[in-house]
Short mmCIF file of C-alpha atoms and ligand atoms in Angstrom, two decimals:
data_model
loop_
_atom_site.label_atom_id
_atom_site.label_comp_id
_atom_site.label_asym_id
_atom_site.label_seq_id
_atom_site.Cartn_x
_atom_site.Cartn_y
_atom_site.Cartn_z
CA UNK A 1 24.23 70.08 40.86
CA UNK A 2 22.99 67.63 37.78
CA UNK A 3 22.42 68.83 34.51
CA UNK A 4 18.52 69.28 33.91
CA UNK A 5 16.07 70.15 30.94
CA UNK A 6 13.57 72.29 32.24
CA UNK A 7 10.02 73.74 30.92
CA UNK A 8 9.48 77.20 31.89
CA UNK A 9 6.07 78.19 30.99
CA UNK A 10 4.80 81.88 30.73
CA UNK A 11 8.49 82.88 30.61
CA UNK A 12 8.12 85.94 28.36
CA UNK A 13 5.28 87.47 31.03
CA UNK A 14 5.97 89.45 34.00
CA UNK A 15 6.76 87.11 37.22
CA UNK A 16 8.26 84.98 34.35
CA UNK A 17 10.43 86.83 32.90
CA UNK A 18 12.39 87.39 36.01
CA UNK A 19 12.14 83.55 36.86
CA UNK A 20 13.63 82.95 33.32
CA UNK A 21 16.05 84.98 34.01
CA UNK A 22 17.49 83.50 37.31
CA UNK A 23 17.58 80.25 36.25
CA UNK A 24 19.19 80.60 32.91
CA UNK A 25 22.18 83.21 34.76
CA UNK A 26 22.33 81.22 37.90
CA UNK A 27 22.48 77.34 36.42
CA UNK A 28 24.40 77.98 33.64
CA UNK A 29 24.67 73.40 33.46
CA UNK A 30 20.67 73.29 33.06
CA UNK A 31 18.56 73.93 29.69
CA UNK A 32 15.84 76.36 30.05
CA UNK A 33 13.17 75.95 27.03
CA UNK A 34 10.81 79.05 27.53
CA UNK A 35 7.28 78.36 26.52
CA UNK A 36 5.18 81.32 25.85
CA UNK A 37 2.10 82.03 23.21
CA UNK A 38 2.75 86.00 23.47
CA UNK A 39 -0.50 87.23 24.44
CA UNK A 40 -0.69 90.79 24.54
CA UNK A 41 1.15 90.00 28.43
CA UNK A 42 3.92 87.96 26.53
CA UNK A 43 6.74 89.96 25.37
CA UNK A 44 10.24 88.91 24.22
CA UNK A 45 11.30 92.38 25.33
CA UNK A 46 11.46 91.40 28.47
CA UNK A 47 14.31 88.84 27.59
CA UNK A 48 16.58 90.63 26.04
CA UNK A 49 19.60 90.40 27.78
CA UNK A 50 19.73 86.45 28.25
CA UNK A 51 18.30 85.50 24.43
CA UNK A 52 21.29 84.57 23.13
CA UNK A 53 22.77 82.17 26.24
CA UNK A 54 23.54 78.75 25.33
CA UNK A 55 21.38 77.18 27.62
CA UNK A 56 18.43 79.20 26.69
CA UNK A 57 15.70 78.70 24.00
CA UNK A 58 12.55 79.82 23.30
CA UNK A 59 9.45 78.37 21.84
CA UNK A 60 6.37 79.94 20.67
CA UNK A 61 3.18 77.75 21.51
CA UNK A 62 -0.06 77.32 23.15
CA UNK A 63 -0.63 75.16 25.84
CA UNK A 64 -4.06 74.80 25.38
CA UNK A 65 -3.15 72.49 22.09
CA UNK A 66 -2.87 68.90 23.97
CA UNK A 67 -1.40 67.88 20.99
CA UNK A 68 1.31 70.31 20.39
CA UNK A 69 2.11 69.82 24.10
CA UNK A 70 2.35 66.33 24.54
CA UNK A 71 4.73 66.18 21.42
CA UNK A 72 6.92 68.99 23.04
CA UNK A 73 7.77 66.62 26.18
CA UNK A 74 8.62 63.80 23.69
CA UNK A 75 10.62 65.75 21.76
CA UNK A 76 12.53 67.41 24.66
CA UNK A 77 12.61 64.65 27.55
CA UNK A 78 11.77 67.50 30.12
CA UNK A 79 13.08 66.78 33.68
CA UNK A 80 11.07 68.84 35.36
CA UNK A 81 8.18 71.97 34.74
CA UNK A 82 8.16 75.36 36.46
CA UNK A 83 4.27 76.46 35.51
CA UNK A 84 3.72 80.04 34.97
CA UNK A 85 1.99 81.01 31.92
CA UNK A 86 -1.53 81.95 32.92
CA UNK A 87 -4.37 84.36 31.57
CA UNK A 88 -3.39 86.92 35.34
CA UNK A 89 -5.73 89.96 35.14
CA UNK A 90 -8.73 89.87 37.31
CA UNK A 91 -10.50 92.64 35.70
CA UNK A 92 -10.17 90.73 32.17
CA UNK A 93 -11.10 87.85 34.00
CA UNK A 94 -14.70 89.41 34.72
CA UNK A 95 -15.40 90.47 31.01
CA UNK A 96 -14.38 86.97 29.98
CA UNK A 97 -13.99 84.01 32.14
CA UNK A 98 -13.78 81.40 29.55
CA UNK A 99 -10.51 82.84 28.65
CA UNK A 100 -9.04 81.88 32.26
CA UNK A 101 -10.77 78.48 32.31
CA UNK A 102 -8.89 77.57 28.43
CA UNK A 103 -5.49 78.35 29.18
CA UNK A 104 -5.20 78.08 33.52
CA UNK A 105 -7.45 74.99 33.83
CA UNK A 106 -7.35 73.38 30.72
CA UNK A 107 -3.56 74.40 29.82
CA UNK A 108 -2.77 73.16 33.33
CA UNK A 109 -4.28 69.58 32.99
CA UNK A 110 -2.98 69.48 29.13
CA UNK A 111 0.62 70.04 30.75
CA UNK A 112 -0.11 67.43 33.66
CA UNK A 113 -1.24 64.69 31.26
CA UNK A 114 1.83 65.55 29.16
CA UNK A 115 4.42 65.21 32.12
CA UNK A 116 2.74 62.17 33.52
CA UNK A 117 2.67 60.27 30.19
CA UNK A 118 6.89 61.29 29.32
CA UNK A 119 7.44 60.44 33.09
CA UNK A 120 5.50 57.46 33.96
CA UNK A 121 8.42 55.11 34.27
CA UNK A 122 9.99 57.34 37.28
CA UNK A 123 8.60 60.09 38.49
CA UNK A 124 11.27 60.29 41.09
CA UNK A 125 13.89 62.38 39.42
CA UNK A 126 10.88 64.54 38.14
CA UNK A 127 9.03 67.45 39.09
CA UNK A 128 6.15 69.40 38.51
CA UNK A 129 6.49 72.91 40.13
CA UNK A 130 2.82 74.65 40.04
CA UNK A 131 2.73 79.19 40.63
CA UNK A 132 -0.37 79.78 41.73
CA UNK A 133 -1.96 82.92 43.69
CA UNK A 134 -2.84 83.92 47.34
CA UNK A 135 -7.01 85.01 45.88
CA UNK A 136 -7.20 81.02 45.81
CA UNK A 137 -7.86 81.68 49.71
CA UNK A 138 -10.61 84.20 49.19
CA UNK A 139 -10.89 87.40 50.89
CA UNK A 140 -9.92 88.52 54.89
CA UNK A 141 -11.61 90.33 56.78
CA UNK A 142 -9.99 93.65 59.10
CA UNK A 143 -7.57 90.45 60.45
CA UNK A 144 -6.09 86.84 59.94
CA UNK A 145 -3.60 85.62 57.64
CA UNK A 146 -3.64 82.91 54.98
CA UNK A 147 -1.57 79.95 56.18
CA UNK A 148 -1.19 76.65 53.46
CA UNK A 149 -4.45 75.44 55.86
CA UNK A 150 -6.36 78.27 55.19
CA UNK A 151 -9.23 76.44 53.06
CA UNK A 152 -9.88 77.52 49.13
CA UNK A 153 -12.67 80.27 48.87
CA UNK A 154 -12.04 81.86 45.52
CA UNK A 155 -14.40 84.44 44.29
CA UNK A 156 -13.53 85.96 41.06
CA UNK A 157 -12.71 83.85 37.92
CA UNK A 158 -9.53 84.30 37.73
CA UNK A 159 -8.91 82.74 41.42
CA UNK A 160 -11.89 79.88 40.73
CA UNK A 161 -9.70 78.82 38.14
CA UNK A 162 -6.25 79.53 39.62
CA UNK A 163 -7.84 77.54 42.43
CA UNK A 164 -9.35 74.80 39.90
CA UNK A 165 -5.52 74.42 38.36
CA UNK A 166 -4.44 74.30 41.90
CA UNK A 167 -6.62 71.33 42.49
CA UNK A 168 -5.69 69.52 39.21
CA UNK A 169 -1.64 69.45 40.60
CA UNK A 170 -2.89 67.94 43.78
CA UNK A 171 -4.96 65.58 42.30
CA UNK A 172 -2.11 63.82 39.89
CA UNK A 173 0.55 63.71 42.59
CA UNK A 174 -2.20 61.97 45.14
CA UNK A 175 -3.32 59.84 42.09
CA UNK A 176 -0.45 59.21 39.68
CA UNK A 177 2.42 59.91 42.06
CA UNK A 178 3.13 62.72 39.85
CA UNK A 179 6.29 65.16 41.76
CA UNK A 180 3.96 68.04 42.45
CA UNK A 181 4.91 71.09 44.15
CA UNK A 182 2.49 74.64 44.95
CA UNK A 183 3.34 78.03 46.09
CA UNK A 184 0.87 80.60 46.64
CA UNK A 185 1.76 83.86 46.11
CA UNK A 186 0.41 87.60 47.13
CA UNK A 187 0.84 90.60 44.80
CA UNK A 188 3.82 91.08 43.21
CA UNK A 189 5.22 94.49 41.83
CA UNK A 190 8.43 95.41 39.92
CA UNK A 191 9.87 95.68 36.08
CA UNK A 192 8.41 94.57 33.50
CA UNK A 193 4.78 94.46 34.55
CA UNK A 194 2.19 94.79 32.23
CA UNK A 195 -0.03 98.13 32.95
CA UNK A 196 -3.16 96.96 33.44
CA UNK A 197 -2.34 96.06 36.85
CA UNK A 198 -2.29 99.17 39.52
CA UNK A 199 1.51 100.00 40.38
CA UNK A 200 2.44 99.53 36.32
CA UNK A 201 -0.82 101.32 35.35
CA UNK A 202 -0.46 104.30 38.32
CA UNK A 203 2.83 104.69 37.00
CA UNK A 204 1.76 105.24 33.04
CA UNK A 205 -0.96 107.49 33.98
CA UNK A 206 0.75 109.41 36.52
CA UNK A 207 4.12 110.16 33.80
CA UNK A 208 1.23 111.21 31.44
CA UNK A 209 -0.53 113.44 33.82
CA UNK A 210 -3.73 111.26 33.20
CA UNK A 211 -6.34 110.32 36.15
CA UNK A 212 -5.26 107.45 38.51
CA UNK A 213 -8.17 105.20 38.63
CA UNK A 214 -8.66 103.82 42.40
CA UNK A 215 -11.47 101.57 42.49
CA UNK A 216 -14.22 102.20 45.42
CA UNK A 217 -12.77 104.20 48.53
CA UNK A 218 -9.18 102.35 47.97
CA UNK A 219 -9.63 100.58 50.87
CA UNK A 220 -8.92 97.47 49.95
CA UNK A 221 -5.54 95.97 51.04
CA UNK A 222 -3.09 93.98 49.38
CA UNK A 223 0.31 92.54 50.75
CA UNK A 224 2.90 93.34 47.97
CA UNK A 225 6.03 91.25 47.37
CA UNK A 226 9.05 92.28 44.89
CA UNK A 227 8.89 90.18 41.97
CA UNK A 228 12.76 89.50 42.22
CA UNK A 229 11.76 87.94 45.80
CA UNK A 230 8.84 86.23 44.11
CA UNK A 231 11.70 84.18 41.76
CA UNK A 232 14.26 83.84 44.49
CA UNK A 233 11.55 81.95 46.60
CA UNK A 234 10.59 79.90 43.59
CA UNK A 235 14.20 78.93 42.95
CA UNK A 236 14.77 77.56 46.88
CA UNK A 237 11.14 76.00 46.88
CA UNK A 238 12.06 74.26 43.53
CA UNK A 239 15.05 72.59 44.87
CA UNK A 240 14.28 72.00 48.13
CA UNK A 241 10.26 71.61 48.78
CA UNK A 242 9.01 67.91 48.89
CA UNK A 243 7.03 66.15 46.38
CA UNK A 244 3.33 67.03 47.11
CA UNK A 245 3.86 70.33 49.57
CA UNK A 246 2.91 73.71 49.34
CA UNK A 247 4.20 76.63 50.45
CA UNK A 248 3.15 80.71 51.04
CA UNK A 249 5.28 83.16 49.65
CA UNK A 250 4.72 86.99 50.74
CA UNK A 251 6.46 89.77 52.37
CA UNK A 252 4.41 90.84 55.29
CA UNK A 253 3.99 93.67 53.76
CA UNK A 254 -0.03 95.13 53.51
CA UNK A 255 -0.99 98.26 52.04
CA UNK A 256 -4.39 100.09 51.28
CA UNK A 257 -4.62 100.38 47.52
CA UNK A 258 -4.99 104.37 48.57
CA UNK A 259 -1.99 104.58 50.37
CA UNK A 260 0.36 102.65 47.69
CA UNK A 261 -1.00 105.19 45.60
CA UNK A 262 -0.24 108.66 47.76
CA UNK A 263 3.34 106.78 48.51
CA UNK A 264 3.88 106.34 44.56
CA UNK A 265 2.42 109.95 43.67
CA UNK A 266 5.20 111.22 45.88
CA UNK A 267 8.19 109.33 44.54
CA UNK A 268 7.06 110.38 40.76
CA UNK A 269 6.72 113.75 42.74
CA UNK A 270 10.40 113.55 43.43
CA UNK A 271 12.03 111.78 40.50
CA UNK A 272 9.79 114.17 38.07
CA UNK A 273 10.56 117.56 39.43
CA UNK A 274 7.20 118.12 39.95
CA UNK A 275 5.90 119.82 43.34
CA UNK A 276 4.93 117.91 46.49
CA UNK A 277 1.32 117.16 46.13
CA UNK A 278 0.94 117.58 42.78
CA UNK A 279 0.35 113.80 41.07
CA UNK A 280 -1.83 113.37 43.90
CA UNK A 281 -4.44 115.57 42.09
CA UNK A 282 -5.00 112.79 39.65
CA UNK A 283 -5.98 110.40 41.99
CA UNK A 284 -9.82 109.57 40.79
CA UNK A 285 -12.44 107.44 42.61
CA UNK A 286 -14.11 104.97 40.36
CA UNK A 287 -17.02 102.34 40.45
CA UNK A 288 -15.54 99.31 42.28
CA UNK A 289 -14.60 96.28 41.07
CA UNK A 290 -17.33 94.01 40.70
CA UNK A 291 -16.82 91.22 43.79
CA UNK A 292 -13.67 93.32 44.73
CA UNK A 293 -11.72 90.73 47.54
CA UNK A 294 -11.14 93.42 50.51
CA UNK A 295 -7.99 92.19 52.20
CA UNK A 296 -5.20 89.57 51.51
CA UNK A 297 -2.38 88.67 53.76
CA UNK A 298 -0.43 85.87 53.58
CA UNK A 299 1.59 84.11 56.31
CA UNK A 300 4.89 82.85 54.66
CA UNK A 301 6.79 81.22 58.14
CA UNK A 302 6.60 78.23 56.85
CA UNK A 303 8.85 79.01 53.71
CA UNK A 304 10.88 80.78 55.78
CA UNK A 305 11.71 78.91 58.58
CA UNK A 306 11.45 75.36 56.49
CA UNK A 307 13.66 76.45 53.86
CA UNK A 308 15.10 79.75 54.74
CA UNK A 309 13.73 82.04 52.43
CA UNK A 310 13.56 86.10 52.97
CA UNK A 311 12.41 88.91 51.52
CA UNK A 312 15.54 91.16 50.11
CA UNK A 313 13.42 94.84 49.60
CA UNK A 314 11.67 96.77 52.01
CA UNK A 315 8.96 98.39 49.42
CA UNK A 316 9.32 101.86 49.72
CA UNK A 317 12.93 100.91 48.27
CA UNK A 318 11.52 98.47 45.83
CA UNK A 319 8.54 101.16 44.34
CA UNK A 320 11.41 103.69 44.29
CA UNK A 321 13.31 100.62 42.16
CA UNK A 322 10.85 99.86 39.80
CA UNK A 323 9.44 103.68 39.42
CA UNK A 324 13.08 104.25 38.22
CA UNK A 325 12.97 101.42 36.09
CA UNK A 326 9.55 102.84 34.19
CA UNK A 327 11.33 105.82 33.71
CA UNK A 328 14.36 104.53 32.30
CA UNK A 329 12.43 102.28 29.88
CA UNK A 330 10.11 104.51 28.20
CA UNK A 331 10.18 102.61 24.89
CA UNK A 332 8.85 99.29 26.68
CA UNK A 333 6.14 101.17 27.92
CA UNK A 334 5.14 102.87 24.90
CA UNK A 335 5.38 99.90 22.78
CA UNK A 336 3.23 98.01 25.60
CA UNK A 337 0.63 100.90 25.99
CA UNK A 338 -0.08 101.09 22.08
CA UNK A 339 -2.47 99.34 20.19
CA UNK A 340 -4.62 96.91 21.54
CA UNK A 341 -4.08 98.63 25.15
CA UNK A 342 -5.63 101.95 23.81
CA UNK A 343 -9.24 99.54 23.66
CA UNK A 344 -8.27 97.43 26.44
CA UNK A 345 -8.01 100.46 28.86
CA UNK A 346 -11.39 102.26 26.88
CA UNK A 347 -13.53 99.33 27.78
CA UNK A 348 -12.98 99.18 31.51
CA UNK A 349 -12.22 102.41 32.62
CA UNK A 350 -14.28 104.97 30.06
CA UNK A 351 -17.85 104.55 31.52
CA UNK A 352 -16.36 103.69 35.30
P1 NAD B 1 1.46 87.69 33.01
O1 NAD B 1 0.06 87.87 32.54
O2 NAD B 1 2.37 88.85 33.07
O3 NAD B 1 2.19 86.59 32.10
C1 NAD B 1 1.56 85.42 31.69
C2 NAD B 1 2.38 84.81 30.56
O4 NAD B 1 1.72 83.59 30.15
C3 NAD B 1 2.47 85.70 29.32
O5 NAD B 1 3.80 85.73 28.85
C4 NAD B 1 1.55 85.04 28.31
O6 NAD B 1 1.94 85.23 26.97
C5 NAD B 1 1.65 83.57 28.73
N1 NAD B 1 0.46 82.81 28.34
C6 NAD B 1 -0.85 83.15 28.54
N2 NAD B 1 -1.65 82.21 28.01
C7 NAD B 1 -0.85 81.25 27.49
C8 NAD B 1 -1.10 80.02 26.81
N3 NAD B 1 -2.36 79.62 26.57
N4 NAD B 1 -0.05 79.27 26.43
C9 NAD B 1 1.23 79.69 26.66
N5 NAD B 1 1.53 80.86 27.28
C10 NAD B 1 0.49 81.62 27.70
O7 NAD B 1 1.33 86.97 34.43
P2 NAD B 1 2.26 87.09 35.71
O8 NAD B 1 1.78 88.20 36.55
O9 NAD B 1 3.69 87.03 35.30
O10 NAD B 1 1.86 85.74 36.45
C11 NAD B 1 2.57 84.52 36.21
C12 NAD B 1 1.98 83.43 37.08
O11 NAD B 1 2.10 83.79 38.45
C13 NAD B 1 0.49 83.19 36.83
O12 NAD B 1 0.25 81.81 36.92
C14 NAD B 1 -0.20 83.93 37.97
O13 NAD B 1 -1.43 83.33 38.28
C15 NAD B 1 0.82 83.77 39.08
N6 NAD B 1 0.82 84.83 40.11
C16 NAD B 1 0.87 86.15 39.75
C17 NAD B 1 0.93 87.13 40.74
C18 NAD B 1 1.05 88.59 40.41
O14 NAD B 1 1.00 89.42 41.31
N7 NAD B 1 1.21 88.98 39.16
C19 NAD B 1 0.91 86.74 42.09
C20 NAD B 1 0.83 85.39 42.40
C21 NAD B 1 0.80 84.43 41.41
O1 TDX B 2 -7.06 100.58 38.03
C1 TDX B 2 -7.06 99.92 39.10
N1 TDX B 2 -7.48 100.51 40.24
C2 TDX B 2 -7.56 99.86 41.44
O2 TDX B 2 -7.96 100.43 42.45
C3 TDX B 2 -6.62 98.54 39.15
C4 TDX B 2 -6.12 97.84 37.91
C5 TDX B 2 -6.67 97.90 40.37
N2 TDX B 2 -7.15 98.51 41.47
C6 TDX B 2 -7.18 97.77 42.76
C7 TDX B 2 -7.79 96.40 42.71
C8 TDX B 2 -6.99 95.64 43.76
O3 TDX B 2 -7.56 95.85 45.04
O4 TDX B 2 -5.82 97.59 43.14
C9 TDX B 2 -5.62 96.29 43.73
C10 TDX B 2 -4.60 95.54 42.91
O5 TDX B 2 -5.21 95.23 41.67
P1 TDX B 2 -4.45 94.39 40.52
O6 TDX B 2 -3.15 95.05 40.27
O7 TDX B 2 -5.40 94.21 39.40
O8 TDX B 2 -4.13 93.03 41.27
P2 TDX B 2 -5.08 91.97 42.02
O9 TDX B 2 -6.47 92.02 41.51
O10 TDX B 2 -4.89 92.15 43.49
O11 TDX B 2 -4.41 90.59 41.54
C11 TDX B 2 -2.97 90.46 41.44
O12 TDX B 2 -2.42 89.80 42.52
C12 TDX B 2 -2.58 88.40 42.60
C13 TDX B 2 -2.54 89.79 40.13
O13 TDX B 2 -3.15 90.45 39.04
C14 TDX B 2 -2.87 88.34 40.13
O14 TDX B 2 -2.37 87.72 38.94
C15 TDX B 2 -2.23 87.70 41.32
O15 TDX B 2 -2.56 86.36 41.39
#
């Protein structure tokens, strides 16, 4: 395999993190620049153990600053981009959408005009690699399945401009010519995730015997993939996806919000001594999310039977995983749940 300088952006966040880390252990002949602006999601923490590989560096930096951005892919001569960083919470997404539209649409297209001005002579050799999210799709009803056909109904901000960025890829690779590849991705759980989000938060509360939020009747269903399967599927469509495609990643694999949460109560249950039954008191009903998406469930065939991709983890296995791994890293958490989190989690849940 050739040597290659990529752009990993979002690296020190949560799906990033773990996609730094494959690359930079599993191609030890590429260069993997890490671009991150540490929001409060960003967190060299999270890097620890590959920071001081050769073929690893990291850069502070915003990719809303065209400027800043366009001079990076001078200076570096980039072969290809793997496109993570992204403002990811839904809920913050509500309180402030312009936020989302600065750094995922905006950042996006200041990336895209970047690559296709440094790669304008030959885009062959190039690539563009795109994350995006399954909520581009909308929301299912009781059945179905998003498939890469399944038409773009976002609803919240966060997936209007997950879905706008999506839009901007396509529209420089059928334009320019610009290498562009998608995935799509459902929910993804595992170290390192930032607790605002419900399996990182559950976890916090329920090791500090505070109430579990569960918005509306925790009906809702989501379709959960590991995050180390997330990465692993973003390595093989990387190499092997075609300029211009797109491709579902998820792990069949759909769960009630309520039912994630009774499964997790128990294995804290378990690994905290504590009687059967009793985290499941905390469990707490709270005013729904406003424009809550009811159901997602994505189809991944095509992934796997076009480029042989699988899910490693069944998730009662992977919870049990990364509940081990919140308990083995207590520092991370507490260093993540201080500060600005103490107002962050105030402000949407202390008058829900
Ligand atoms: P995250 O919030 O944990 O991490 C985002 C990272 O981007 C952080 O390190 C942050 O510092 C960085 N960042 C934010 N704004 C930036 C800016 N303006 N310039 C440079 N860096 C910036 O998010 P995540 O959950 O790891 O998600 C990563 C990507 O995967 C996102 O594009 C998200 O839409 C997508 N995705 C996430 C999920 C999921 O379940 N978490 C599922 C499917 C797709
Ligand atoms: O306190 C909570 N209580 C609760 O019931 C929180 C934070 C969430 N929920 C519900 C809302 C959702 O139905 O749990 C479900 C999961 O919520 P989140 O963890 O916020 O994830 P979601 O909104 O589904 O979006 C996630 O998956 C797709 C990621 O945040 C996105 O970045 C990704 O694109």
């Amino acid at each position: 395999m050739s040597d290659k300088k990529i752009l990993i952006t979002g690296g020190a966040g949560f799906i990033g993190s773990h996609v730094v880390r494959l690359f930079v252990n599993k191609y030890p002949n590429y260069s993997i620049v890490n671009l991150d602006k540490l929001t409060y999601a960003g967190n060299l923490a999270n890097l620890k153990d590959i920071e001081n590989k050769p073929n690893y560096k990291f850069i502070k930096g915003d990719i809303v600053d065209a400027s800043f951005i366009s001079g990076l892919f001078v200076e570096h001569k980039f072969d290809a981009v793997i496109h993570l960083a992204a403002e990811s919470h839904v809920d913050r997404s509500i309180s402030n959408p312009l936020e989302f539209v600065m750094t995922n649409v905006i950042g996006t297209v200041n990336l895209l005009n970047a690559a296709k001005q440094e790669w304008k002579d030959d885009f062959s050799s190039k690539r563009f690699y795109h994350v995006s999210t399954d909520e581009v799709y909308g929301a299912l009803g009781e059945t179905g399945m998003f498939t890469e056909e399944t038409k773009y109904d976002p609803h919240s901000p966060y997936s209007a401009s997950k879905a706008s960025s999506d839009h901007f890829v396509r529209a420089y690779h059928d334009t320019y010519g610009l290498d562009a590849v998608i995935s799509n991705c459902s929910n993804n759980y595992g170290s390192h995730h930032f607790p605002e989000k419900l399996i990182p938060l559950a976890i916090h509360n329920i090791k500090n015997n505070k109430p579990v939020p569960v918005y509306g009747k925790g009906e809702n269903v989501r379709d959960w993939l590991y995050v180390e399967d997330h990465a692993t599927a973003i390595d093989i469509v990387f190499h092997k996806a075609k300029a211009g495609d797109t491709y579902n990643i998820g792990g069949h694999n759909e769960w009630k919000n309520i039912d994630v949460i009774r499964l997790l109560c128990s294995i804290m249950d378990k690994k905290l001594g504590r009687a059967e039954g009793e985290s499941a008191k905390l469990i707490t009903f709270v005013k729904d999310r406003a424009g809550h998406d009811l159901r997602y469930a994505i189809d991944s065939s095509k992934l796997q039977k076009e480029l042989g991709w699988t899910p490693s983890l069944q998730f009662e296995e992977g919870l049990e995983k990364t509940v081990g791994w919140y308990l083995s890293n207590e520092e991370w958490l507490r260093e993540v749940t201080s500060g600005d989190y103490k107002k962050y989690y105030e402000d949407q849940y202390a008058k829900r």
